mmCIF file of C-alpha atoms in Angstrom:
data_model
loop_
_atom_site.group_PDB
_atom_site.id
_atom_site.type_symbol
_atom_site.label_atom_id
_atom_site.label_comp_id
_atom_site.label_asym_id
_atom_site.label_seq_id
_atom_site.Cartn_x
_atom_site.Cartn_y
_atom_site.Cartn_z
ATOM 1 C CA UNK A 28 32.522 6.772 -20.722
ATOM 2 C CA UNK A 29 34.261 6.504 -24.108
ATOM 3 C CA UNK A 30 36.695 3.875 -22.781
ATOM 4 C CA UNK A 31 33.799 1.766 -21.478
ATOM 5 C CA UNK A 32 31.925 1.950 -24.791
ATOM 6 C CA UNK A 33 34.871 0.711 -26.874
ATOM 7 C CA UNK A 34 34.997 -2.776 -25.289
ATOM 8 C CA UNK A 35 31.204 -2.874 -25.651
ATOM 9 C CA UNK A 36 31.656 -2.668 -29.414
ATOM 10 C CA UNK A 37 33.684 -5.872 -29.248
ATOM 11 C CA UNK A 38 30.953 -7.546 -27.240
ATOM 12 C CA UNK A 39 28.413 -6.705 -29.915
ATOM 13 C CA UNK A 40 30.510 -8.475 -32.508
ATOM 14 C CA UNK A 41 31.070 -11.584 -30.415
ATOM 15 C CA UNK A 42 27.438 -11.824 -29.326
ATOM 16 C CA UNK A 43 26.483 -13.393 -32.658
ATOM 17 C CA UNK A 44 27.728 -16.726 -31.304
ATOM 18 C CA UNK A 45 24.958 -19.254 -30.974
ATOM 19 C CA UNK A 46 26.553 -22.492 -29.911
ATOM 20 C CA UNK A 47 25.771 -24.809 -27.060
ATOM 21 C CA UNK A 48 26.486 -22.823 -23.916
ATOM 22 C CA UNK A 49 26.329 -19.320 -25.325
ATOM 23 C CA UNK A 50 23.782 -17.210 -23.416
ATOM 24 C CA UNK A 51 22.740 -15.234 -26.481
ATOM 25 C CA UNK A 52 18.973 -15.215 -27.067
ATOM 26 C CA UNK A 53 18.651 -16.582 -30.581
ATOM 27 C CA UNK A 54 16.262 -14.977 -33.018
ATOM 28 C CA UNK A 55 15.545 -18.490 -34.285
ATOM 29 C CA UNK A 56 16.640 -21.231 -31.849
ATOM 30 C CA UNK A 57 16.278 -23.871 -34.575
ATOM 31 C CA UNK A 58 19.304 -22.312 -36.307
ATOM 32 C CA UNK A 59 21.488 -23.160 -33.313
ATOM 33 C CA UNK A 60 24.047 -25.926 -33.941
ATOM 34 C CA UNK A 61 24.981 -27.769 -30.757
ATOM 35 C CA UNK A 62 27.210 -30.723 -31.720
ATOM 36 C CA UNK A 63 29.177 -32.318 -34.528
ATOM 37 C CA UNK A 64 30.491 -35.882 -34.081
ATOM 38 C CA UNK A 65 32.553 -37.995 -36.478
ATOM 39 C CA UNK A 66 34.068 -41.347 -35.539
ATOM 40 C CA UNK A 67 34.573 -44.875 -36.934
ATOM 41 C CA UNK A 68 32.344 -47.800 -36.045
ATOM 42 C CA UNK A 69 33.938 -50.949 -37.405
ATOM 43 C CA UNK A 70 34.294 -50.486 -41.165
ATOM 44 C CA UNK A 71 31.812 -47.596 -41.241
ATOM 45 C CA UNK A 72 31.849 -43.947 -40.189
ATOM 46 C CA UNK A 73 29.292 -42.310 -37.907
ATOM 47 C CA UNK A 74 28.327 -38.678 -38.460
ATOM 48 C CA UNK A 75 26.010 -36.922 -35.978
ATOM 49 C CA UNK A 76 24.863 -33.318 -36.326
ATOM 50 C CA UNK A 77 22.690 -31.815 -33.569
ATOM 51 C CA UNK A 78 20.769 -28.558 -33.435
ATOM 52 C CA UNK A 79 18.327 -26.700 -31.140
ATOM 53 C CA UNK A 80 19.831 -26.552 -27.642
ATOM 54 C CA UNK A 81 17.874 -27.019 -24.405
ATOM 55 C CA UNK A 82 14.857 -28.542 -26.158
ATOM 56 C CA UNK A 83 12.074 -29.651 -23.805
ATOM 57 C CA UNK A 84 8.846 -28.833 -25.644
ATOM 58 C CA UNK A 85 7.003 -31.140 -28.061
ATOM 59 C CA UNK A 86 6.703 -30.450 -31.805
ATOM 60 C CA UNK A 87 5.881 -28.689 -34.016
ATOM 61 C CA UNK A 88 9.100 -26.688 -34.350
ATOM 62 C CA UNK A 89 10.077 -24.116 -36.960
ATOM 63 C CA UNK A 90 12.531 -26.198 -38.983
ATOM 64 C CA UNK A 91 11.387 -25.956 -42.595
ATOM 65 C CA UNK A 92 13.101 -22.631 -43.407
ATOM 66 C CA UNK A 93 16.561 -24.025 -42.632
ATOM 67 C CA UNK A 94 19.109 -26.096 -44.511
ATOM 68 C CA UNK A 95 21.511 -28.058 -42.296
ATOM 69 C CA UNK A 96 24.724 -28.960 -44.102
ATOM 70 C CA UNK A 97 27.841 -30.981 -43.328
ATOM 71 C CA UNK A 98 30.817 -30.255 -45.596
ATOM 72 C CA UNK A 99 33.816 -32.530 -46.262
ATOM 73 C CA UNK A 100 37.201 -31.442 -47.578
ATOM 74 C CA UNK A 101 39.197 -34.484 -48.725
ATOM 75 C CA UNK A 102 42.058 -32.750 -50.504
ATOM 76 C CA UNK A 103 43.416 -29.823 -48.467
ATOM 77 C CA UNK A 104 46.572 -31.139 -46.726
ATOM 78 C CA UNK A 105 46.702 -31.602 -42.951
ATOM 79 C CA UNK A 106 50.039 -31.552 -41.098
ATOM 80 C CA UNK A 107 50.427 -33.446 -37.810
ATOM 81 C CA UNK A 108 53.913 -32.391 -36.667
ATOM 82 C CA UNK A 109 52.949 -29.460 -34.406
ATOM 83 C CA UNK A 110 52.110 -30.899 -30.968
ATOM 84 C CA UNK A 111 50.152 -27.816 -29.899
ATOM 85 C CA UNK A 112 47.929 -27.873 -32.976
ATOM 86 C CA UNK A 113 47.483 -31.634 -32.604
ATOM 87 C CA UNK A 114 46.212 -31.145 -29.049
ATOM 88 C CA UNK A 115 43.907 -28.230 -29.849
ATOM 89 C CA UNK A 116 42.699 -28.935 -33.376
ATOM 90 C CA UNK A 117 43.737 -32.475 -34.300
ATOM 91 C CA UNK A 118 46.328 -31.146 -36.745
ATOM 92 C CA UNK A 119 47.442 -28.062 -38.666
ATOM 93 C CA UNK A 120 45.775 -26.619 -41.764
ATOM 94 C CA UNK A 121 48.855 -25.108 -43.389
ATOM 95 C CA UNK A 122 46.884 -23.508 -46.267
ATOM 96 C CA UNK A 123 43.570 -22.432 -44.745
ATOM 97 C CA UNK A 124 42.661 -20.308 -47.777
ATOM 98 C CA UNK A 125 42.516 -23.556 -49.787
ATOM 99 C CA UNK A 126 39.684 -25.035 -47.699
ATOM 100 C CA UNK A 127 36.684 -26.054 -49.789
ATOM 101 C CA UNK A 128 33.875 -28.600 -49.826
ATOM 102 C CA UNK A 129 34.602 -31.712 -51.893
ATOM 103 C CA UNK A 130 31.382 -33.262 -50.604
ATOM 104 C CA UNK A 131 28.283 -32.000 -48.824
ATOM 105 C CA UNK A 132 25.293 -33.536 -47.099
ATOM 106 C CA UNK A 133 22.356 -31.109 -47.202
ATOM 107 C CA UNK A 134 19.372 -31.839 -44.962
ATOM 108 C CA UNK A 135 15.961 -30.233 -44.549
ATOM 109 C CA UNK A 136 13.657 -31.304 -41.740
ATOM 110 C CA UNK A 137 9.920 -31.037 -41.355
ATOM 111 C CA UNK A 138 8.445 -29.313 -38.333
ATOM 112 C CA UNK A 139 8.139 -32.638 -36.478
ATOM 113 C CA UNK A 140 11.946 -33.096 -36.690
ATOM 114 C CA UNK A 141 11.604 -35.807 -39.341
ATOM 115 C CA UNK A 142 13.364 -35.847 -42.690
ATOM 116 C CA UNK A 143 11.854 -33.660 -45.402
ATOM 117 C CA UNK A 144 14.747 -33.823 -47.900
ATOM 118 C CA UNK A 145 18.345 -35.010 -48.048
ATOM 119 C CA UNK A 146 20.855 -34.399 -50.817
ATOM 120 C CA UNK A 147 24.310 -35.954 -51.153
ATOM 121 C CA UNK A 148 26.918 -34.190 -53.265
ATOM 122 C CA UNK A 149 30.352 -35.718 -53.851
ATOM 123 C CA UNK A 150 29.741 -38.959 -51.929
ATOM 124 C CA UNK A 151 29.590 -42.486 -53.335
ATOM 125 C CA UNK A 152 27.251 -45.413 -52.581
ATOM 126 C CA UNK A 153 24.693 -43.155 -50.948
ATOM 127 C CA UNK A 154 22.095 -45.936 -51.127
ATOM 128 C CA UNK A 155 24.131 -47.707 -48.418
ATOM 129 C CA UNK A 156 23.909 -44.808 -45.947
ATOM 130 C CA UNK A 157 21.659 -45.451 -42.941
ATOM 131 C CA UNK A 158 20.035 -42.390 -41.365
ATOM 132 C CA UNK A 159 18.154 -41.234 -38.272
ATOM 133 C CA UNK A 160 16.309 -37.959 -37.734
ATOM 134 C CA UNK A 161 14.453 -36.928 -34.604
ATOM 135 C CA UNK A 162 14.602 -35.697 -31.031
ATOM 136 C CA UNK A 163 17.164 -37.338 -28.727
ATOM 137 C CA UNK A 164 18.838 -36.638 -25.406
ATOM 138 C CA UNK A 165 21.398 -33.865 -25.701
ATOM 139 C CA UNK A 166 24.744 -35.748 -25.495
ATOM 140 C CA UNK A 167 26.846 -32.753 -24.447
ATOM 141 C CA UNK A 168 28.415 -33.535 -21.047
ATOM 142 C CA UNK A 169 27.617 -30.214 -19.375
ATOM 143 C CA UNK A 170 25.279 -29.586 -16.408
ATOM 144 C CA UNK A 171 23.337 -26.792 -18.085
ATOM 145 C CA UNK A 172 22.148 -29.264 -20.720
ATOM 146 C CA UNK A 173 21.327 -32.249 -18.547
ATOM 147 C CA UNK A 174 17.693 -33.326 -18.684
ATOM 148 C CA UNK A 175 16.994 -31.674 -22.047
ATOM 149 C CA UNK A 176 16.993 -32.758 -25.681
ATOM 150 C CA UNK A 177 18.327 -31.738 -29.070
ATOM 151 C CA UNK A 178 17.250 -32.386 -32.649
ATOM 152 C CA UNK A 179 19.581 -35.012 -34.106
ATOM 153 C CA UNK A 180 20.606 -35.917 -37.634
ATOM 154 C CA UNK A 181 22.679 -39.123 -37.651
ATOM 155 C CA UNK A 182 24.283 -40.893 -40.613
ATOM 156 C CA UNK A 183 25.973 -44.294 -40.729
ATOM 157 C CA UNK A 184 28.196 -44.185 -43.821
ATOM 158 C CA UNK A 185 30.106 -46.968 -45.568
ATOM 159 C CA UNK A 186 33.791 -46.322 -46.172
ATOM 160 C CA UNK A 187 33.043 -46.604 -49.876
ATOM 161 C CA UNK A 188 31.126 -43.310 -49.616
ATOM 162 C CA UNK A 189 34.507 -41.576 -49.459
ATOM 163 C CA UNK A 190 37.427 -41.571 -51.912
ATOM 164 C CA UNK A 191 39.424 -44.790 -52.009
ATOM 165 C CA UNK A 192 42.209 -44.765 -49.409
ATOM 166 C CA UNK A 193 41.014 -41.551 -47.766
ATOM 167 C CA UNK A 194 42.827 -41.211 -44.421
ATOM 168 C CA UNK A 195 42.430 -37.564 -43.482
ATOM 169 C CA UNK A 196 39.113 -35.734 -43.268
ATOM 170 C CA UNK A 197 38.306 -32.066 -42.715
ATOM 171 C CA UNK A 198 34.680 -31.273 -41.989
ATOM 172 C CA UNK A 199 32.390 -28.569 -40.643
ATOM 173 C CA UNK A 200 28.673 -27.973 -40.320
ATOM 174 C CA UNK A 201 26.470 -24.988 -41.104
ATOM 175 C CA UNK A 202 22.915 -23.738 -40.853
ATOM 176 C CA UNK A 203 21.626 -21.681 -43.755
ATOM 177 C CA UNK A 204 18.458 -19.704 -44.351
ATOM 178 C CA UNK A 205 17.626 -18.316 -47.799
ATOM 179 C CA UNK A 206 21.158 -19.168 -48.903
ATOM 180 C CA UNK A 207 22.759 -17.172 -46.079
ATOM 181 C CA UNK A 208 24.989 -18.797 -43.469
ATOM 182 C CA UNK A 209 23.727 -18.146 -39.944
ATOM 183 C CA UNK A 210 25.647 -20.648 -37.777
ATOM 184 C CA UNK A 211 28.793 -22.758 -37.923
ATOM 185 C CA UNK A 212 30.445 -25.630 -36.085
ATOM 186 C CA UNK A 213 33.875 -27.152 -36.526
ATOM 187 C CA UNK A 214 36.041 -28.057 -33.539
ATOM 188 C CA UNK A 215 33.825 -28.695 -30.528
ATOM 189 C CA UNK A 216 33.374 -25.820 -28.038
ATOM 190 C CA UNK A 217 35.407 -23.347 -30.089
ATOM 191 C CA UNK A 218 32.700 -20.864 -31.110
ATOM 192 C CA UNK A 219 31.105 -21.164 -27.670
ATOM 193 C CA UNK A 220 34.061 -19.145 -26.381
ATOM 194 C CA UNK A 221 33.379 -15.380 -26.439
ATOM 195 C CA UNK A 222 36.445 -14.461 -28.472
ATOM 196 C CA UNK A 223 35.343 -16.661 -31.391
ATOM 197 C CA UNK A 224 31.666 -15.805 -31.799
ATOM 198 C CA UNK A 225 32.224 -13.711 -34.920
ATOM 199 C CA UNK A 226 33.432 -16.808 -36.813
ATOM 200 C CA UNK A 227 29.895 -18.216 -37.041
ATOM 201 C CA UNK A 228 29.113 -16.409 -40.293
ATOM 202 C CA UNK A 229 32.612 -16.573 -41.827
ATOM 203 C CA UNK A 230 33.568 -19.297 -44.305
ATOM 204 C CA UNK A 231 36.443 -21.555 -43.117
ATOM 205 C CA UNK A 232 38.759 -20.398 -45.912
ATOM 206 C CA UNK A 233 38.393 -16.804 -44.674
ATOM 207 C CA UNK A 234 38.511 -17.422 -40.927
ATOM 208 C CA UNK A 235 42.250 -17.068 -40.336
ATOM 209 C CA UNK A 236 42.196 -13.672 -42.040
ATOM 210 C CA UNK A 237 39.229 -12.661 -39.881
ATOM 211 C CA UNK A 238 41.079 -13.867 -36.776
ATOM 212 C CA UNK A 239 44.147 -11.816 -37.654
ATOM 213 C CA UNK A 240 42.007 -8.721 -38.194
ATOM 214 C CA UNK A 241 40.253 -9.258 -34.866
ATOM 215 C CA UNK A 242 43.595 -9.913 -33.153
ATOM 216 C CA UNK A 243 44.914 -6.552 -34.374
ATOM 217 C CA UNK A 244 41.845 -4.694 -33.087
ATOM 218 C CA UNK A 245 41.694 -6.379 -29.706
ATOM 219 C CA UNK A 246 45.451 -6.165 -29.053
ATOM 220 C CA UNK A 247 45.517 -2.431 -29.816
ATOM 221 C CA UNK A 248 42.608 -1.831 -27.469
ATOM 222 C CA UNK A 249 44.166 -4.082 -24.817
ATOM 223 C CA UNK A 250 47.498 -2.259 -24.987
ATOM 224 C CA UNK A 251 45.752 1.110 -24.754
ATOM 225 C CA UNK A 252 43.770 0.084 -21.668
ATOM 226 C CA UNK A 253 46.746 -1.634 -20.047
ATOM 227 C CA UNK A 254 48.926 1.440 -20.557
ATOM 228 C CA UNK A 255 46.741 3.800 -18.528
ATOM 229 C CA UNK A 256 47.384 4.523 -14.857
ATOM 230 C CA UNK A 257 43.715 4.242 -13.802
ATOM 231 C CA UNK A 258 42.981 0.978 -11.995
ATOM 232 C CA UNK A 259 39.664 0.475 -13.757
ATOM 233 C CA UNK A 260 41.326 0.704 -17.173
ATOM 234 C CA UNK A 261 43.753 -2.064 -16.196
ATOM 235 C CA UNK A 262 40.808 -4.111 -14.857
ATOM 236 C CA UNK A 263 39.009 -3.902 -18.209
ATOM 237 C CA UNK A 264 42.247 -4.962 -19.933
ATOM 238 C CA UNK A 265 42.493 -8.009 -17.663
ATOM 239 C CA UNK A 266 38.902 -8.976 -18.493
ATOM 240 C CA UNK A 267 39.738 -8.677 -22.188
ATOM 241 C CA UNK A 268 42.881 -10.796 -21.834
ATOM 242 C CA UNK A 269 41.017 -13.855 -20.578
ATOM 243 C CA UNK A 270 37.761 -13.399 -22.494
ATOM 244 C CA UNK A 271 38.139 -11.508 -25.786
ATOM 245 C CA UNK A 272 41.830 -11.241 -26.653
ATOM 246 C CA UNK A 273 42.855 -13.417 -29.615
ATOM 247 C CA UNK A 274 45.710 -15.672 -28.556
ATOM 248 C CA UNK A 275 48.865 -16.634 -30.415
ATOM 249 C CA UNK A 276 47.648 -20.193 -30.960
ATOM 250 C CA UNK A 277 44.199 -19.211 -32.321
ATOM 251 C CA UNK A 278 45.234 -18.759 -35.961
ATOM 252 C CA UNK A 279 43.606 -21.927 -37.275
ATOM 253 C CA UNK A 280 40.251 -22.235 -39.065
ATOM 254 C CA UNK A 281 37.316 -23.639 -37.135
ATOM 255 C CA UNK A 282 37.050 -27.075 -38.723
ATOM 256 C CA UNK A 283 37.048 -30.625 -37.402
ATOM 257 C CA UNK A 284 39.998 -32.819 -38.346
ATOM 258 C CA UNK A 285 39.793 -36.605 -38.298
ATOM 259 C CA UNK A 286 42.553 -38.986 -39.365
ATOM 260 C CA UNK A 287 42.827 -42.764 -39.459
ATOM 261 C CA UNK A 288 46.473 -42.310 -38.449
ATOM 262 C CA UNK A 289 45.501 -41.875 -34.777
ATOM 263 C CA UNK A 290 42.954 -43.301 -32.348
ATOM 264 C CA UNK A 291 39.565 -41.679 -32.748
ATOM 265 C CA UNK A 292 38.240 -39.245 -30.173
ATOM 266 C CA UNK A 293 38.524 -35.532 -29.541
ATOM 267 C CA UNK A 294 40.430 -33.692 -30.964
ATOM 268 C CA UNK A 295 40.765 -36.395 -33.642
ATOM 269 C CA UNK A 296 37.139 -36.151 -34.700
ATOM 270 C CA UNK A 297 34.758 -36.498 -31.772
ATOM 271 C CA UNK A 298 32.991 -39.424 -30.114
ATOM 272 C CA UNK A 299 29.731 -38.961 -28.197
ATOM 273 C CA UNK A 300 31.355 -39.942 -24.884
ATOM 274 C CA UNK A 301 34.321 -37.527 -25.161
ATOM 275 C CA UNK A 302 34.695 -35.216 -22.156
ATOM 276 C CA UNK A 303 35.521 -32.209 -24.318
ATOM 277 C CA UNK A 304 35.077 -29.713 -21.465
ATOM 278 C CA UNK A 305 38.059 -31.196 -19.603
ATOM 279 C CA UNK A 306 40.063 -31.739 -22.775
ATOM 280 C CA UNK A 307 39.785 -28.146 -23.996
ATOM 281 C CA UNK A 308 40.694 -26.928 -20.511
ATOM 282 C CA UNK A 309 43.866 -29.003 -20.573
ATOM 283 C CA UNK A 310 45.276 -26.785 -23.330
ATOM 284 C CA UNK A 311 44.096 -23.390 -22.133
ATOM 285 C CA UNK A 312 40.348 -22.847 -22.607
ATOM 286 C CA UNK A 313 38.761 -23.438 -19.204
ATOM 287 C CA UNK A 314 35.643 -21.249 -19.355
ATOM 288 C CA UNK A 315 33.220 -24.171 -19.641
ATOM 289 C CA UNK A 316 35.114 -26.136 -17.001
ATOM 290 C CA UNK A 317 34.558 -23.240 -14.589
ATOM 291 C CA UNK A 318 30.851 -23.022 -15.468
ATOM 292 C CA UNK A 319 30.467 -26.789 -15.056
ATOM 293 C CA UNK A 320 31.721 -26.553 -11.464
ATOM 294 C CA UNK A 321 29.649 -23.445 -10.743
ATOM 295 C CA UNK A 322 26.399 -24.894 -12.063
ATOM 296 C CA UNK A 323 26.944 -28.588 -11.424
ATOM 297 C CA UNK A 324 28.834 -28.746 -8.178
ATOM 298 C CA UNK A 325 31.629 -31.082 -7.122
ATOM 299 C CA UNK A 326 32.820 -33.481 -8.391
ATOM 300 C CA UNK A 327 32.215 -32.380 -11.946
ATOM 301 C CA UNK A 328 30.159 -34.772 -14.040
ATOM 302 C CA UNK A 329 32.386 -36.573 -16.526
ATOM 303 C CA UNK A 330 29.700 -38.630 -18.283
ATOM 304 C CA UNK A 331 26.426 -37.945 -20.017
ATOM 305 C CA UNK A 332 23.301 -37.821 -17.862
ATOM 306 C CA UNK A 333 21.813 -40.816 -19.739
ATOM 307 C CA UNK A 334 23.495 -43.997 -20.989
ATOM 308 C CA UNK A 335 24.088 -44.103 -24.712
ATOM 309 C CA UNK A 336 22.633 -46.845 -26.894
ATOM 310 C CA UNK A 337 24.973 -49.645 -28.022
ATOM 311 C CA UNK A 338 23.826 -49.399 -31.641
ATOM 312 C CA UNK A 339 23.073 -46.723 -34.231
ATOM 313 C CA UNK A 340 22.125 -43.904 -33.719
ATOM 314 C CA UNK A 341 23.889 -44.385 -30.325
ATOM 315 C CA UNK A 342 22.265 -41.274 -28.831
ATOM 316 C CA UNK A 343 20.160 -41.822 -25.706
ATOM 317 C CA UNK A 344 16.373 -41.769 -25.838
ATOM 318 C CA UNK A 345 14.864 -38.305 -25.397
ATOM 319 C CA UNK A 346 13.713 -36.880 -22.099
ATOM 320 C CA UNK A 347 9.941 -36.482 -21.661
ATOM 321 C CA UNK A 348 8.416 -33.232 -22.822
ATOM 322 C CA UNK A 349 8.109 -30.551 -20.190
ATOM 323 C CA UNK A 350 7.280 -26.896 -19.988
ATOM 324 C CA UNK A 351 10.368 -24.843 -20.875
ATOM 325 C CA UNK A 352 11.527 -22.248 -18.352
ATOM 326 C CA UNK A 353 9.708 -18.953 -18.628
ATOM 327 C CA UNK A 354 11.805 -16.311 -20.398
ATOM 328 C CA UNK A 355 12.891 -13.301 -18.325
ATOM 329 C CA UNK A 356 10.120 -10.739 -17.961
ATOM 330 C CA UNK A 357 12.161 -7.887 -16.530
ATOM 331 C CA UNK A 358 13.576 -5.351 -18.967
ATOM 332 C CA UNK A 359 16.404 -2.835 -18.666
ATOM 333 C CA UNK A 360 14.598 -0.426 -20.989
ATOM 334 C CA UNK A 361 12.780 1.536 -18.246
ATOM 335 C CA UNK A 362 16.052 1.976 -16.346
ATOM 336 C CA UNK A 363 17.809 3.156 -19.496
ATOM 337 C CA UNK A 364 14.994 5.599 -20.260
ATOM 338 C CA UNK A 365 15.062 6.999 -16.717
ATOM 339 C CA UNK A 366 18.852 7.236 -16.846
ATOM 340 C CA UNK A 367 18.701 9.085 -20.168
ATOM 341 C CA UNK A 368 16.114 11.518 -18.775
ATOM 342 C CA UNK A 369 18.265 12.137 -15.692
ATOM 343 C CA UNK A 370 21.326 12.780 -17.871
ATOM 344 C CA UNK A 371 19.340 15.179 -20.076
ATOM 345 C CA UNK A 372 18.047 17.067 -17.021
ATOM 346 C CA UNK A 373 21.529 17.246 -15.530
ATOM 347 C CA UNK A 374 22.942 18.474 -18.814
ATOM 348 C CA UNK A 375 20.169 21.092 -19.045
ATOM 349 C CA UNK A 376 20.847 22.206 -15.431
ATOM 350 C CA UNK A 377 24.577 22.504 -16.116
ATOM 351 C CA UNK A 378 23.961 24.509 -19.299
ATOM 352 C CA UNK A 379 21.477 26.825 -17.531
ATOM 353 C CA UNK A 380 23.840 27.339 -14.605
ATOM 354 C CA UNK A 381 26.701 28.100 -16.978
ATOM 355 C CA UNK A 382 24.499 30.489 -18.946
ATOM 356 C CA UNK A 383 23.432 32.252 -15.734
ATOM 357 C CA UNK A 384 27.026 32.601 -14.546
ATOM 358 C CA UNK A 385 28.080 33.904 -17.942
ATOM 359 C CA UNK A 386 25.276 36.518 -17.938
ATOM 360 C CA UNK A 387 26.205 37.596 -14.414
ATOM 361 C CA UNK A 388 29.860 37.902 -15.409
ATOM 362 C CA UNK A 389 28.993 39.936 -18.492
ATOM 363 C CA UNK A 390 26.790 42.308 -16.463
ATOM 364 C CA UNK A 391 29.557 42.881 -13.956
ATOM 365 C CA UNK A 392 32.081 43.524 -16.706
ATOM 366 C CA UNK A 393 29.710 45.991 -18.339
ATOM 367 C CA UNK A 394 29.075 47.749 -15.047
ATOM 368 C CA UNK A 395 32.816 47.967 -14.377
ATOM 369 C CA UNK A 396 33.479 49.510 -17.762
ATOM 370 C CA UNK A 397 30.799 52.149 -17.277
ATOM 371 C CA UNK A 398 32.377 53.208 -13.972
ATOM 372 C CA UNK A 399 30.585 55.067 -11.124
ATOM 373 C CA UNK A 400 27.599 57.212 -12.028
ATOM 374 C CA UNK A 401 28.255 61.023 -12.137
#
């Protein structure tokens, strides 16, 4: 029982993930970040930030308590010589502890998904930024999210909004409530994977340290389970290896890298038509690829379920409102209560039986010491 409970403690930590395909029931679904896109469009840059997965109901929503922020780091160096990091992350952040926000776009929405307030910090020519706020088709190419919407925040920025000659961009998005970070997005799909869920509340500059700490914990547990002769211990270790074990190439912060040095598109930024499920699978993370086949059938869909618009905000028109699926009504609580009662009764029966045997043994010993009656 103790061995089974130890991996469960890891699951509790990773269950804070709240990205696109994570099954966690969110305490506030409006906190949930689903997508971050950044790509050039002629001499301008398009930034799209989506929240609230699997949206099918009409407004009002509970959006006013949240601040949605996109952060830009223009000055921390990015290295492009490591082919593995280029494929997975778009580049290498050699000094992750130096990550910081040189510029931030902070957005608050009203409960109809319209703009309530927007603040630009560290950007130039903000009067030339075009914006869109509202409900649109969810652009994530994944069967579970076909036929549903997301809440979109789209910005069309002039190049003059950024420092002169800026080639390399590092960016990430967050949701905050009462000044506390509750969700995070950087490289697409990353925090949807179970082993990365704990990164959602960690600042990018601290994420590599958190990854190393998690790697130490999970590897020690993995080695312990793998080193036992019981088959079920080895089976738990194998589940950990593919699902929760931090890998040797994971030690990079969860940020998006975009550079003018290379063609745009994931992992160099992200365009709305990128097939990120297939691309992440090509370098080792195939969980969503598997789910796409399981839930969507064969052949796997490689395009969005609606055509994108040819002009800003590019996202497809929203799907009609419909009744969302009913939440599960069955609960495990009665089974757990019954199980606890059964365990208590069994424990009581064992204790009583042991007590009875002990009393019987003591009586016999006493009788033996007294010897036969004279």
